[in-house]
Structures are given as C-alpha cells and as structure tokens.
Coordinates of C-alpha atoms and ligand atoms in Angstrom, one line a residue:
Chain L
M44 CA 78.9 93.2 116.8
T45 CA 80.6 93.7 119.7
E46 CA 83.7 90.8 121.3
P47 CA 81.7 88.1 123.3
L48 CA 82.7 87.7 127.3
L49 CA 83.0 83.9 126.3
E50 CA 82.3 81.7 123.9
A51 CA 82.6 78.5 122.0
R52 CA 83.1 77.5 118.8
N53 CA 83.0 74.3 116.8
I54 CA 83.5 72.3 119.8
Y55 CA 82.8 68.2 120.0
K56 CA 83.3 65.8 122.6
R57 CA 83.1 62.0 122.5
F58 CA 82.4 59.4 125.4
G59 CA 83.3 56.3 124.1
G60 CA 80.3 56.0 121.1
V61 CA 78.5 59.0 122.8
H62 CA 78.5 61.8 121.2
A63 CA 77.8 64.2 123.5
L64 CA 78.7 67.5 121.9
E65 CA 78.8 67.7 118.3
N66 CA 79.6 70.8 116.8
V67 CA 78.3 72.9 119.6
T68 CA 78.7 76.6 119.7
F69 CA 78.6 78.9 122.1
R70 CA 78.2 82.6 123.4
L71 CA 78.2 84.8 126.1
D72 CA 78.0 88.3 126.5
A73 CA 79.1 90.3 130.0
G74 CA 75.3 91.2 131.6
E75 CA 73.4 88.6 130.0
V76 CA 71.9 85.9 131.8
V77 CA 71.9 82.4 128.8
A78 CA 69.4 79.3 130.1
L79 CA 70.1 76.6 128.9
A80 CA 68.0 74.3 128.4
G81 CA 67.6 70.7 127.4
D82 CA 66.5 67.4 128.3
N83 CA 68.6 64.7 130.4
G84 CA 71.6 63.7 128.7
A85 CA 71.1 66.5 126.3
G86 CA 75.0 67.4 127.0
K87 CA 74.2 70.6 129.0
S88 CA 76.2 69.7 132.0
T89 CA 79.7 68.3 129.8
L90 CA 79.5 72.7 128.1
I91 CA 79.3 73.8 131.4
K92 CA 81.8 71.0 132.9
I93 CA 84.1 72.6 128.9
I94 CA 83.6 76.1 129.9
S95 CA 85.1 75.7 133.5
G96 CA 87.9 73.7 132.6
V97 CA 86.6 70.0 134.2
F98 CA 88.3 68.2 130.6
P99 CA 88.4 69.5 126.6
P100 CA 86.8 69.6 124.5
D101 CA 88.1 67.1 121.9
E102 CA 87.5 69.4 118.8
G103 CA 86.3 73.8 118.5
E104 CA 87.6 75.9 120.5
L105 CA 87.3 78.3 123.7
R106 CA 87.7 81.9 123.8
Y107 CA 87.4 84.2 126.4
Q108 CA 87.4 88.0 126.4
G109 CA 88.9 88.2 123.2
E110 CA 91.4 85.6 123.7
P111 CA 91.8 81.8 123.1
V112 CA 92.2 79.7 126.2
A113 CA 93.2 76.4 127.1
L114 CA 92.1 76.0 130.6
G115 CA 93.8 72.4 132.2
N116 CA 91.9 72.8 135.3
P117 CA 89.0 74.4 137.0
Q118 CA 91.3 76.4 139.5
D119 CA 92.8 77.6 135.5
A120 CA 89.0 78.5 135.2
R121 CA 88.8 80.4 138.5
R122 CA 91.5 81.9 138.0
R123 CA 91.1 84.3 134.7
G124 CA 87.2 84.9 136.4
I125 CA 85.1 81.3 135.4
E126 CA 83.5 80.3 138.5
T127 CA 81.3 77.5 138.8
I128 CA 78.2 76.8 142.3
Y129 CA 78.0 73.3 141.9
Q130 CA 74.7 73.2 144.2
D131 CA 75.7 72.5 148.3
L132 CA 79.4 71.1 147.5
A133 CA 80.3 75.5 148.0
L134 CA 80.9 75.8 152.0
A135 CA 82.0 74.8 155.0
D136 CA 78.7 73.8 157.0
N137 CA 81.5 74.2 160.5
L138 CA 82.1 78.0 159.4
D139 CA 81.3 81.8 159.5
V140 CA 80.6 83.7 156.2
G141 CA 83.4 85.9 156.7
A142 CA 85.8 82.4 156.8
N143 CA 83.9 80.7 154.0
I144 CA 84.5 84.0 151.9
F145 CA 87.7 84.4 152.1
L146 CA 88.4 79.9 152.6
G147 CA 91.6 79.4 151.1
R148 CA 92.8 83.8 151.0
E149 CA 92.1 84.8 154.9
P150 CA 94.1 87.8 155.6
M151 CA 96.3 88.4 158.0
R152 CA 97.8 90.7 160.7
R153 CA 100.2 91.0 163.1
V154 CA 99.7 91.5 166.7
F155 CA 103.1 92.1 168.3
G156 CA 105.2 91.3 165.7
V157 CA 102.6 87.4 165.2
P158 CA 100.8 87.2 162.7
V159 CA 97.2 86.1 163.3
M160 CA 94.2 86.1 160.4
D161 CA 92.5 89.0 160.7
R162 CA 88.7 87.9 161.5
R163 CA 87.5 91.2 162.1
R164 CA 88.5 92.1 158.5
M165 CA 87.2 89.6 156.9
R166 CA 83.9 89.3 159.1
A167 CA 84.1 93.0 157.0
E168 CA 84.1 93.0 154.4
A169 CA 81.9 89.8 153.8
A170 CA 80.0 92.0 155.4
H171 CA 80.6 94.9 153.0
A172 CA 80.9 92.5 149.5
L173 CA 77.1 91.2 150.6
E174 CA 74.9 94.4 151.1
A175 CA 76.8 95.2 148.0
L176 CA 74.6 92.4 146.0
D177 CA 71.5 93.2 148.5
I178 CA 71.7 90.3 150.2
G179 CA 70.5 90.2 154.0
L180 CA 71.6 88.8 156.1
D181 CA 70.9 89.2 159.7
R182 CA 74.3 87.7 161.2
L183 CA 77.5 86.7 160.3
D184 CA 79.2 85.4 162.8
R185 CA 77.3 81.4 163.0
P186 CA 78.2 78.4 161.7
V187 CA 76.8 78.7 158.1
R188 CA 74.8 75.6 158.1
A189 CA 72.5 78.2 160.5
L190 CA 71.3 79.1 157.2
S191 CA 69.2 78.1 154.9
G192 CA 69.4 77.0 151.4
G193 CA 68.7 79.5 149.8
Q194 CA 71.1 82.0 152.2
R195 CA 74.0 79.4 151.4
Q196 CA 73.5 80.1 147.7
C197 CA 73.6 83.1 148.3
I198 CA 77.2 83.5 149.4
A199 CA 78.4 81.0 147.2
I200 CA 76.9 83.7 144.6
G201 CA 77.8 86.5 146.7
R202 CA 82.2 84.3 147.7
A203 CA 82.4 84.1 143.4
I204 CA 81.5 87.9 142.8
H205 CA 83.8 89.1 145.9
W206 CA 86.7 87.1 143.4
N207 CA 85.7 89.0 141.0
A208 CA 84.7 86.3 139.4
R209 CA 83.1 87.4 135.8
V210 CA 81.7 84.6 134.2
L211 CA 79.5 82.8 136.5
I212 CA 77.9 79.3 136.0
M213 CA 75.3 77.5 138.7
D214 CA 73.8 73.8 137.7
E215 CA 69.4 74.0 138.4
P216 CA 70.6 76.6 140.5
T217 CA 67.2 77.0 142.5
A218 CA 66.8 73.7 142.2
A219 CA 66.2 72.3 145.9
L220 CA 65.0 75.5 146.8
G221 CA 61.8 76.7 148.3
V222 CA 59.7 79.6 146.6
P223 CA 60.5 81.9 148.8
E224 CA 64.4 81.3 148.1
Q225 CA 64.2 80.8 144.2
R226 CA 63.4 84.3 144.6
R227 CA 66.1 85.1 145.9
V228 CA 68.3 83.4 144.0
I229 CA 67.2 84.9 141.5
A230 CA 67.4 88.4 142.4
L231 CA 70.4 87.7 143.0
I232 CA 71.2 87.2 139.3
R233 CA 69.0 90.0 138.0
S234 CA 71.3 92.3 140.2
L235 CA 74.9 90.9 139.0
K236 CA 74.3 90.7 135.4
L237 CA 73.6 94.7 135.9
S238 CA 77.0 94.5 137.7
G239 CA 78.0 93.2 134.4
V240 CA 78.7 88.9 135.3
G241 CA 78.1 87.3 132.4
V242 CA 75.9 84.3 133.9
I243 CA 74.8 81.0 132.3
F244 CA 71.9 78.8 134.5
I245 CA 70.8 75.3 133.4
S246 CA 67.0 75.1 134.9
H247 CA 64.2 72.4 133.9
N248 CA 62.7 75.4 135.3
L249 CA 60.4 77.2 132.9
A250 CA 59.5 79.7 135.1
D251 CA 63.4 80.7 136.3
I252 CA 63.9 80.9 132.5
F253 CA 61.7 83.6 131.4
D254 CA 61.3 84.9 134.0
V255 CA 65.3 86.1 134.4
S256 CA 67.8 84.4 131.1
D257 CA 68.4 87.2 128.2
R258 CA 68.3 84.0 126.0
I259 CA 67.6 80.0 125.8
V260 CA 70.1 78.1 124.5
V261 CA 68.4 74.4 123.7
L262 CA 70.6 71.6 123.3
R263 CA 69.1 68.0 121.9
R264 CA 71.4 64.9 121.4
G265 CA 74.2 67.1 121.5
V266 CA 73.8 69.0 118.7
N267 CA 72.6 72.9 119.4
V268 CA 69.1 72.8 117.9
G269 CA 68.1 76.6 118.0
E270 CA 68.5 80.1 120.4
R271 CA 65.5 82.6 121.1
P272 CA 65.4 85.7 122.7
T273 CA 63.7 85.4 125.9
R274 CA 61.7 88.2 124.7
E275 CA 60.5 86.8 121.5
A276 CA 59.7 83.3 122.8
N277 CA 57.2 81.3 124.4
A278 CA 57.0 78.3 126.0
D279 CA 55.7 76.0 124.1
E280 CA 57.9 76.3 121.6
I281 CA 61.5 75.7 123.5
V282 CA 59.4 72.6 124.7
R283 CA 59.6 71.5 120.7
L284 CA 62.6 72.3 121.1
M285 CA 63.8 70.2 123.4
V286 CA 61.8 67.0 122.7
G287 CA 62.2 67.1 119.7
G288 CA 59.4 66.6 116.8
Chain W
M80 CA 67.2 93.6 156.6
S81 CA 70.5 94.1 155.4
V82 CA 74.4 93.3 157.0
A83 CA 74.2 95.0 161.2
M84 CA 76.3 96.3 161.2
A85 CA 76.3 96.3 164.7
E86 CA 77.0 92.0 164.6
V87 CA 80.2 93.1 162.6
A88 CA 82.1 95.3 165.3
K89 CA 81.7 92.4 168.1
P90 CA 85.4 90.4 167.0
R91 CA 86.3 89.3 170.1
H92 CA 82.8 86.4 169.8
A93 CA 84.9 84.1 168.6
A94 CA 86.9 84.1 171.4
W95 CA 84.1 83.7 173.5
S96 CA 82.4 81.5 171.6
A97 CA 85.2 78.6 171.9
W98 CA 85.3 78.8 175.2
L99 CA 81.5 78.8 176.0
A100 CA 80.8 76.1 173.5
A101 CA 83.4 74.2 175.8
G102 CA 80.8 75.1 179.2
R103 CA 79.2 71.7 179.1
A104 CA 83.3 70.4 179.8
W105 CA 82.9 73.2 182.3
L106 CA 79.9 72.3 184.0
F107 CA 81.0 68.4 184.3
L108 CA 84.6 69.7 185.3
G109 CA 82.4 71.9 188.4
A110 CA 80.5 68.5 189.1
L111 CA 83.2 66.0 190.0
V112 CA 85.4 68.4 191.7
I113 CA 82.5 68.6 194.0
G114 CA 81.6 65.3 194.4
F115 CA 84.4 64.3 195.1
E116 CA 85.3 67.2 197.8
L117 CA 81.5 65.7 199.4
W118 CA 82.8 62.4 199.6
S119 CA 86.2 63.0 200.5
R120 CA 85.0 65.1 203.5
L121 CA 81.8 62.9 204.6
S122 CA 84.6 60.0 204.2
F123 CA 87.5 60.7 205.9
G124 CA 87.0 64.7 206.7
A125 CA 89.2 65.5 204.8
T126 CA 89.8 68.5 201.7
F127 CA 90.1 66.7 198.2
I128 CA 90.6 69.7 195.4
F129 CA 91.6 72.1 198.5
N130 CA 95.2 70.6 198.6
A131 CA 97.7 72.0 196.7
S132 CA 100.3 68.0 196.8
N133 CA 96.2 67.2 195.1
V134 CA 96.1 69.7 193.1
R135 CA 99.8 69.4 192.1
S136 CA 99.2 65.6 191.4
I137 CA 96.1 65.8 188.9
A138 CA 98.1 68.2 186.7
V139 CA 100.9 66.2 186.0
F140 CA 98.6 63.3 185.9
A141 CA 97.0 65.3 183.2
T142 CA 100.1 66.4 181.3
A143 CA 100.5 62.7 179.8
P144 CA 96.8 61.5 178.1
L145 CA 97.3 65.5 177.1
L146 CA 100.2 65.4 175.6
L147 CA 99.1 63.1 172.9
A148 CA 95.2 65.1 172.8
I149 CA 96.5 67.5 171.5
G150 CA 98.0 66.2 168.1
Q151 CA 94.2 63.9 168.5
T152 CA 92.7 67.3 168.7
F153 CA 94.6 68.6 165.1
V154 CA 93.3 65.3 163.9
I155 CA 90.5 64.7 165.2
I156 CA 88.9 68.1 163.8
S157 CA 90.4 67.7 160.2
G158 CA 87.1 64.4 160.7
G159 CA 89.9 61.6 160.9
I160 CA 91.7 60.0 164.4
D161 CA 94.8 59.0 165.7
L162 CA 95.1 55.4 166.9
S163 CA 98.6 55.1 166.7
V164 CA 99.9 58.0 169.4
G165 CA 99.8 55.6 172.1
F166 CA 103.0 53.3 170.0
T167 CA 104.0 56.5 168.5
M168 CA 104.5 57.4 172.3
G169 CA 106.5 54.5 173.3
L170 CA 108.2 53.5 169.8
A171 CA 109.8 57.0 171.0
A172 CA 110.4 56.7 174.6
V173 CA 112.5 53.7 173.8
V174 CA 114.8 55.0 170.7
A175 CA 115.0 58.8 173.2
S176 CA 116.3 56.1 176.0
Q177 CA 118.0 54.1 173.6
V178 CA 120.0 57.3 171.9
M179 CA 121.1 58.9 175.2
N180 CA 121.9 55.7 176.5
G181 CA 124.4 55.5 173.5
T182 CA 125.3 58.8 173.5
S183 CA 125.9 59.6 177.2
G184 CA 129.3 59.3 177.2
T185 CA 130.9 61.0 174.5
L186 CA 128.2 63.6 174.4
G187 CA 127.5 64.8 177.8
D188 CA 123.5 64.3 179.8
F189 CA 122.4 68.5 177.8
G190 CA 124.3 66.5 174.4
S191 CA 122.8 63.7 175.1
L192 CA 119.8 64.2 175.4
L193 CA 119.6 66.8 172.6
A194 CA 120.5 63.8 170.2
G195 CA 117.5 61.3 172.4
V196 CA 115.3 64.4 171.6
A197 CA 116.5 65.0 168.1
A198 CA 115.8 60.8 167.5
A199 CA 112.6 60.6 168.9
G200 CA 111.1 63.6 166.7
L201 CA 113.1 61.4 163.9
V202 CA 111.5 58.2 164.8
A203 CA 107.8 60.2 165.0
V204 CA 107.8 61.8 161.9
V205 CA 107.6 57.6 160.1
P206 CA 104.3 56.7 161.3
G207 CA 103.4 60.6 161.4
V208 CA 104.2 61.0 157.5
V209 CA 103.1 57.0 157.1
N210 CA 99.9 57.8 158.4
G211 CA 98.9 60.8 156.5
L212 CA 99.9 59.8 153.2
L213 CA 98.0 56.7 153.8
I214 CA 94.7 58.6 154.1
A215 CA 95.9 62.1 151.9
R216 CA 96.9 60.2 148.9
L217 CA 95.5 56.8 149.1
R218 CA 92.6 57.2 150.7
V219 CA 92.8 54.4 153.4
P220 CA 90.5 55.6 155.6
P221 CA 92.4 57.2 159.6
F222 CA 90.4 54.6 161.5
I223 CA 92.0 51.4 159.4
G224 CA 95.1 54.1 158.5
T225 CA 96.3 54.3 161.7
L226 CA 95.1 51.3 163.5
G227 CA 97.9 49.6 161.1
M228 CA 100.1 52.3 161.4
Y229 CA 99.1 51.1 165.5
G230 CA 100.6 47.6 165.5
V231 CA 103.8 48.5 163.6
A232 CA 104.7 50.9 165.9
R233 CA 104.2 48.5 168.6
G234 CA 106.4 45.9 167.7
V235 CA 109.5 47.9 166.0
A236 CA 109.2 50.0 170.1
Y237 CA 109.3 46.3 171.3
L238 CA 112.3 45.7 169.2
V239 CA 114.3 48.7 169.3
A240 CA 113.6 48.2 173.6
G241 CA 114.2 44.4 173.1
G242 CA 111.6 43.0 175.5
T243 CA 111.5 45.0 178.4
T244 CA 111.7 48.6 179.4
V245 CA 115.4 50.8 178.9
P246 CA 116.7 52.4 181.7
V247 CA 117.9 55.4 182.2
D248 CA 119.6 58.1 184.0
N249 CA 119.8 62.0 182.3
R250 CA 119.8 63.8 185.0
I251 CA 118.1 67.1 183.3
L252 CA 115.6 64.8 181.7
S253 CA 114.6 63.5 184.5
F254 CA 114.8 67.2 185.8
L255 CA 111.9 67.6 183.0
G256 CA 110.4 64.9 184.1
N257 CA 110.1 65.4 188.4
G258 CA 111.7 69.5 188.6
T259 CA 109.7 71.7 189.6
I260 CA 110.6 75.4 189.1
G261 CA 109.1 77.0 192.2
A262 CA 106.2 75.1 192.9
V263 CA 105.6 74.2 189.3
P264 CA 105.8 70.5 188.0
V265 CA 108.4 71.1 185.2
V266 CA 106.2 68.3 183.1
V267 CA 103.0 70.6 183.6
L268 CA 105.1 74.1 182.6
V269 CA 106.8 72.7 179.1
T270 CA 102.6 71.2 178.4
A271 CA 101.5 74.1 178.5
L272 CA 104.1 75.7 176.7
A273 CA 103.9 73.2 174.2
M274 CA 99.2 74.4 174.7
L275 CA 100.1 77.7 174.0
G276 CA 102.1 77.4 170.1
L277 CA 100.0 74.9 169.3
H278 CA 97.0 77.2 170.1
Y279 CA 97.7 79.5 168.6
L280 CA 98.3 77.0 165.7
L281 CA 95.2 76.2 165.2
S282 CA 93.5 79.4 166.6
Q283 CA 94.6 82.4 164.6
T284 CA 96.7 80.6 160.8
R285 CA 95.4 79.6 158.2
F286 CA 96.7 76.3 158.3
G287 CA 94.0 76.4 161.9
Q288 CA 91.6 77.4 159.6
Y289 CA 92.2 74.9 156.7
V290 CA 92.2 71.8 159.4
Y291 CA 88.6 73.2 160.5
A292 CA 87.4 73.6 157.1
I293 CA 88.6 70.0 155.9
G294 CA 86.7 68.4 158.8
G295 CA 83.5 70.8 157.5
S296 CA 83.8 69.7 153.9
R297 CA 86.8 68.2 152.3
Q298 CA 85.1 69.0 148.7
A299 CA 84.1 72.6 149.5
S300 CA 88.5 73.1 150.9
L301 CA 89.6 71.3 147.8
R302 CA 87.4 74.1 145.9
A303 CA 88.7 77.2 147.5
G304 CA 92.2 76.4 146.4
I305 CA 93.3 74.5 150.0
D306 CA 96.5 72.0 149.5
V307 CA 93.7 69.0 152.0
G308 CA 96.5 66.2 151.4
G309 CA 98.9 68.6 152.7
V310 CA 97.4 69.9 155.4
T311 CA 96.8 66.0 156.4
V312 CA 100.2 65.4 156.2
R313 CA 100.9 67.5 158.0
L314 CA 98.6 66.5 161.2
Y315 CA 98.8 63.3 161.2
I316 CA 102.9 64.4 161.9
L317 CA 102.0 67.3 164.2
S318 CA 99.8 64.4 166.1
A319 CA 102.9 61.8 165.8
L320 CA 104.7 64.8 167.4
S321 CA 103.4 65.6 170.1
A322 CA 103.2 61.7 170.7
A323 CA 106.8 62.3 171.1
V324 CA 107.0 64.2 173.1
G325 CA 105.3 62.6 175.9
G326 CA 107.2 59.6 175.4
V327 CA 110.3 62.0 175.9
L328 CA 109.0 63.4 178.9
Y329 CA 107.5 59.4 180.6
A330 CA 111.1 58.1 180.1
G331 CA 112.3 61.8 182.1
R332 CA 108.6 60.6 185.0
F333 CA 109.6 56.9 185.6
S334 CA 113.6 57.4 184.1
A335 CA 112.4 54.4 181.9
G336 CA 111.9 54.1 178.0
A337 CA 109.1 51.2 177.6
A338 CA 106.3 50.2 174.6
Q339 CA 103.7 50.3 176.7
A340 CA 104.6 53.2 178.1
G341 CA 102.2 55.5 175.8
E342 CA 99.2 52.4 175.4
P343 CA 96.4 53.7 178.2
L344 CA 96.1 56.9 177.2
L345 CA 95.3 56.4 173.7
L346 CA 92.0 56.1 174.8
D347 CA 92.7 58.5 177.5
S348 CA 93.8 61.3 174.9
I349 CA 90.8 60.2 172.8
A350 CA 88.2 61.3 175.6
A351 CA 89.8 64.4 176.7
V352 CA 88.9 65.4 172.6
V353 CA 85.5 64.4 172.3
I354 CA 84.4 65.1 176.3
G355 CA 86.4 68.5 175.6
G356 CA 83.4 69.2 172.9
A357 CA 85.0 68.3 169.9
S358 CA 82.6 66.6 167.1
L359 CA 84.5 63.0 165.7
F360 CA 82.2 64.0 162.5
G361 CA 84.6 66.4 162.3
G362 CA 84.6 70.3 161.9
S363 CA 84.4 71.6 165.5
G364 CA 86.7 71.0 168.7
T365 CA 89.6 74.0 170.8
L366 CA 92.1 72.9 172.4
V367 CA 90.7 74.9 175.4
G368 CA 88.2 72.3 175.2
T369 CA 90.5 69.5 174.7
L370 CA 92.5 71.1 178.5
I371 CA 89.1 70.9 180.5
G372 CA 88.7 67.2 178.7
A373 CA 92.2 66.2 180.0
L374 CA 92.0 67.6 183.9
I375 CA 87.6 65.9 184.0
V376 CA 90.3 62.5 183.2
A377 CA 92.9 63.0 185.3
V378 CA 89.6 64.3 188.4
I379 CA 88.5 61.0 187.7
Q380 CA 91.1 59.0 187.7
Y381 CA 93.0 60.5 190.5
G382 CA 90.1 61.1 192.3
L383 CA 88.9 57.3 192.6
V384 CA 92.7 56.4 193.8
F385 CA 92.1 59.2 196.5
I386 CA 88.4 57.5 197.7
N387 CA 90.0 54.1 197.5
V388 CA 88.2 52.2 194.4
E389 CA 89.8 49.9 192.6
P390 CA 91.7 50.9 190.0
F391 CA 91.0 49.3 186.9
W392 CA 87.4 51.5 187.9
Q393 CA 89.2 54.1 185.9
F394 CA 89.7 52.6 183.2
V395 CA 85.6 51.9 183.4
A396 CA 84.5 55.0 184.1
V397 CA 86.6 57.0 181.5
G398 CA 84.9 55.0 178.7
V399 CA 81.1 55.7 180.1
V400 CA 82.4 59.3 179.6
I401 CA 83.1 59.0 176.3
I402 CA 80.2 57.3 175.1
I403 CA 78.4 59.3 176.7
S404 CA 80.0 62.2 174.9
V405 CA 79.5 61.0 171.9
L406 CA 76.1 60.5 172.3
V407 CA 75.5 64.0 173.3
D408 CA 77.5 65.1 170.8
Q409 CA 74.9 62.5 168.5
S410 CA 72.3 64.6 169.7
Q411 CA 73.1 68.1 169.7
R412 CA 74.0 67.3 165.3
K413 CA 70.2 65.9 165.0
S414 CA 68.9 68.2 166.3
G415 CA 70.8 70.9 165.5
G416 CA 69.4 71.8 161.7
R417 CA 70.9 71.0 158.8
V418 CA 73.4 67.1 158.9
D419 CA 75.3 66.8 156.1
D420 CA 75.9 63.0 154.5
Ligands
LIG1423 N1 82.0 61.5 131.9 C1 80.7 60.5 131.4 N2 81.4 59.5 130.9 C2 81.0 59.1 129.6 N3 79.9 59.0 129.0 C3 79.2 61.1 129.4 C4 80.4 61.3 130.5 N4 79.5 62.5 130.3 C5 77.8 62.9 129.7 N5 78.1 61.5 129.1 C6 76.9 61.0 128.1 O1 76.8 63.0 127.6 C7 75.8 62.2 126.9 C8 75.5 63.7 127.2 O2 75.6 64.2 128.8 P1 74.8 65.0 130.0 O3 76.5 66.7 130.2 O4 75.8 65.1 130.9 O5 73.6 66.0 129.4 P2 72.6 66.9 130.5 O6 73.5 67.5 131.3 O7 72.2 68.0 129.2 O8 71.3 65.6 131.0 C9 74.9 61.9 127.6 O9 74.4 60.7 126.9 C10 76.3 61.3 128.9 O10 75.9 59.6 129.3
LIG1424 MG1 73.1 66.9 134.0

C-alpha cells in the first residue's frame, strides 16, 4: 500500500464533556475524492478543522506526504498545500478575478524604476489558471460581486489550485447553489481529481456524494462508523450508518 | 465558453473605470459650474468661471478639505471613518506654530519651519496610532473610536494653544500658505503633489490593494494572509498625517495656528469623499473621485459667496449634498446585484 497523501491516526478531540472525535482514523490519497458524511454533530467539521490547522487534536497523529506534521494555524496548513474553501468567505467582492486570485501575493513590475502592481499579469495568469481548470468566464475585469455563487466558488477553488494546493477541503461546497451551479462545482471537483489533488468534501446531498466521490466515510457521534468505496455502496446503507441502528 | 483573451489584453480598463466611476461627480460638477455661470451672468452680467481669480480662489478653497479628504478616502475605502481629522489638523497647526515661535530665534526661518513641520507630524501620529490600535486590535467601531479621539485632540489642541490662536511669523511658512509659483498658488502645488503621491500609493501598490480588499471583505483579506491590523493602523496614521499637512498649510495661510482650524473641514472632507463616489460601506472609491468631490464642495461654497448668499447656507448645501450622495450609493447597492451582510 502506498503512503497516503494525508492521514489522521487515532484522533481524539473533546469539548468539555463532549467527545467530538473518538479514535478517528482517516486517510486521503492523491487524486482521490472522499466524501465525509454524518448527521449534525457527528464531528465532521471538527475533523476538517484539525486537518486544516484550526486547532490541534487532543490525541492522535496527523501525517502529510509521509511525514508527521503539527499544524500551528490555518496559514501553516495553507503554506503546506492544505487549503479549505469556506462558503462565501474566500473572496473580496469588490475586486476582480485576477486581484482575488493574487490577493496577498500581488506581482509587481517597474515603470521607470517605480514599482507598480502588475495588473496585466494578474489578469493573464488568472485567465490561464481558470482555463486550465476549464472554468469558463467571459470577463475577468469585473468585481466578482457580479458573478454567480457557483462561479465564485470555482474562483476560490481555482485560486487554491493556482497556489499549489495538494489537499482541498470543502464544507458543503454546493449547499448554497442552484442546480446548474452545483453541476459546475461537481465538474470542477472531477477535474481536480484528474490533476492529482486530494479532495475532502462534506455534504448532506447523497446525490452529490454518489456522483463525485471515490470513497465515503461516515461519522456518527465522533466515531468513524464505516467506510465504503462509492462504487460498492448504496444510499440506504449510508443512511443507516449515519443514523445508526 | 472560455476566457476570452481579448478581455485580458485590455490593461487600461482599470484606469478608465476609475474615471468612469467618478462620472456622476463630473456631471454634477459641470452642472454646478453652468448653474453658477448662468446665475452670475443673469444677475450681474459677469462671468463666474472664465475668471482666473475665481478659478484660483476655488482651487485654494478646495485644498484644505482636500488634504483631510486624501487620508479620509483611504480610511473610507477600508470600511472605516475618521472623525478626528479636523481637530488633529487643529492640533498640528497649533503645535507647529508654538514650536516655530519657540525655535525661530535659534534656528532661523528655515530651521524652525522644519522643526515645526516635524513636531506637527509627530504630534499627529499619536491620534493616528491610537485610532488604528483601537479599531484594529480592540475592534472598537471606527465611528466611536475616532469620535473619542475628536474630543481628545480638541481638548489638547486648545490646551496647547492656551485657549486662543497662536500667531506665527515665518516668511517661508507664509510663502507656503500664500505665495505663488508662476500663476499657481503654492498650497495648490503642495496639495497636488500630495495627491499624486497618494494616488500612486492607493492605485499601484500592494498597500493600496489591501485597503480595497479589507473594505471589500475583512474575512477574505485575513484568509489571504494580509496583515489586516497593520494595514489598518497605517491607514489611520496616514489620515492623521494628511491632517497635519493641512494644519501646517493653515498656519501658513493665516499666519496663526488655531485649535478650531479644521472644525468645519470635517464635514467638507467627508463630503468630498462620498460625493467622489466612495461608498461608506467600504470597498470602493478613488482619489480622482475625491478630487472632483472637493472641487464640487469648493464650487458650492465659493459660488454661494459669489452670488451673495448668506455664508451659513454653505453648511446646509454641503450637508444636503452628502445625504443625497449616500442615498444614491445605497440605492445603487440595492439594485446592483449581491449585497453581503
Ligand atoms: N468549539 C466547540 N466548542 C464546544 N463544542 C463543540 C465545538 N465544536 C464542536 N463542538 C461539539 O462537537 C460535536 C461535533 O460537532 P461538529 O464537528 O461541528 O459536527 P458536524 O460538523 O458533523 O455537524 C458537537 O456535539 C458539537 O456541539
Ligand atoms: Mg459542521
């Protein structure tokens, strides 16, 4: 068995008396899409917060690209290529697509020795980055406010990939979107998979889960109660695992 | 559908859109000038705008609120507001005058001017830093934090001035305040230089980009690794320093520092920014817009004097224009697609 891209071993996390995670083990391979399923309060968000550096586990080990890692904070995780897309918090609405993709890392050029921001390059590279992911946008020079929720989601994902994210974590990526927009995001997840990115996504939508994931991991009350390759799973079984009994 | 490269090959667009965004303000300025011109011709048979002395007066009129408005533009784009600039300006004017008076014997005109300018800058940094820390670190709403600083700066300015105005006699300072180079008043040149430098800072540098980003979404800026707190503190320092420049020029123009020097200018400076197209919700605005906004305020004020309207109507007019500008901004946000909460 090859070394997984990311692995969480025997993770425990308590909040006061609540055991949010109990001895949870989780792995993700490169180019794999794992759906994290479970009822409210099952511990899904807690698990991805540990993986994305929001807080450390009480016990257990996190391994990334074959090495144990301690993630001090989300910036730390992002620097290593573990990127989390939060619903609608990722983009500055008033800036255009290029400015958003380069936010915090703007390229500069010199005009008569004076440094100025290289907007032309930001826009051109943004165009290439989005094209490579087959994200179609007819204009890149407008504030992203003018774009739809799905397009914005795609740009946030495109930015993460452009900056070399190897693991992409999405909490309910399609929840706030209309059906055509959901398709767009699902299609994007498929193309990420082809380029070797590992994707973890939380969803309540079984259709999405079965549509795009390779493996389904079910949490219940902080425990990993079952994992199935999506090909071999059926919806009834997953629901039974989620609710117990 | 894929990315049209034709769009990518239009790098000038951003520069043009800055001017177009100020389009409404241009129209308003044009309408005002035409209005005053007609009134002036019909009532007195004289021209209003084709008169070099009127144009020069309007330009000089515009400089004082414009200097405050430069810093205010950055602050408002970031989603904040700085109510303390008027009294920071007064404090700087008073301190500069006191220091120049105290040092002119030993340092001469030029040396004491430098000392006065340095003192004005240093004393202005204090309210700037305190505002910035209150807002960035302690998360005090900008409106309240800078209103508190308004009171503090006001009190300290009157204390430093001993409750009166501080006359100052410095030939170089007077030249800065009242001299001309060619036909152009020195205050206009100084203000134009400040505008150019800060237009560069706002539109071409990362700092400027982060000001817009923070105004658009503080969360997204934080997540992009931007030092939001540091940028915010520097913003309020910038605002205070632009008020200090205003204070020194005021002392030059009137050969005196006064604690209340900037009091009426707070309204004018905020008016210039919002008339110029900046949104009080943050995230948009340009210094080109602010320049036009300041000219609009100056034309209203000077024009009303020119056609013999009682000067107190100036406050009414500027106040009404602010309110209308904000209403227009709000209605555009409602009709312009998504609005974030
Ligand atoms: N910061 C926190 N403080 C206290 N309890 C928490 C905190 N975060 C999560 N919990 C608790 O941990 C359990 C798992 O929560 P969560 O991971 O958010 O579940 P899910 O995302 O699957 O709905 C819940 O009982 C929740 O109340
Ligand atoms: Mg959750």
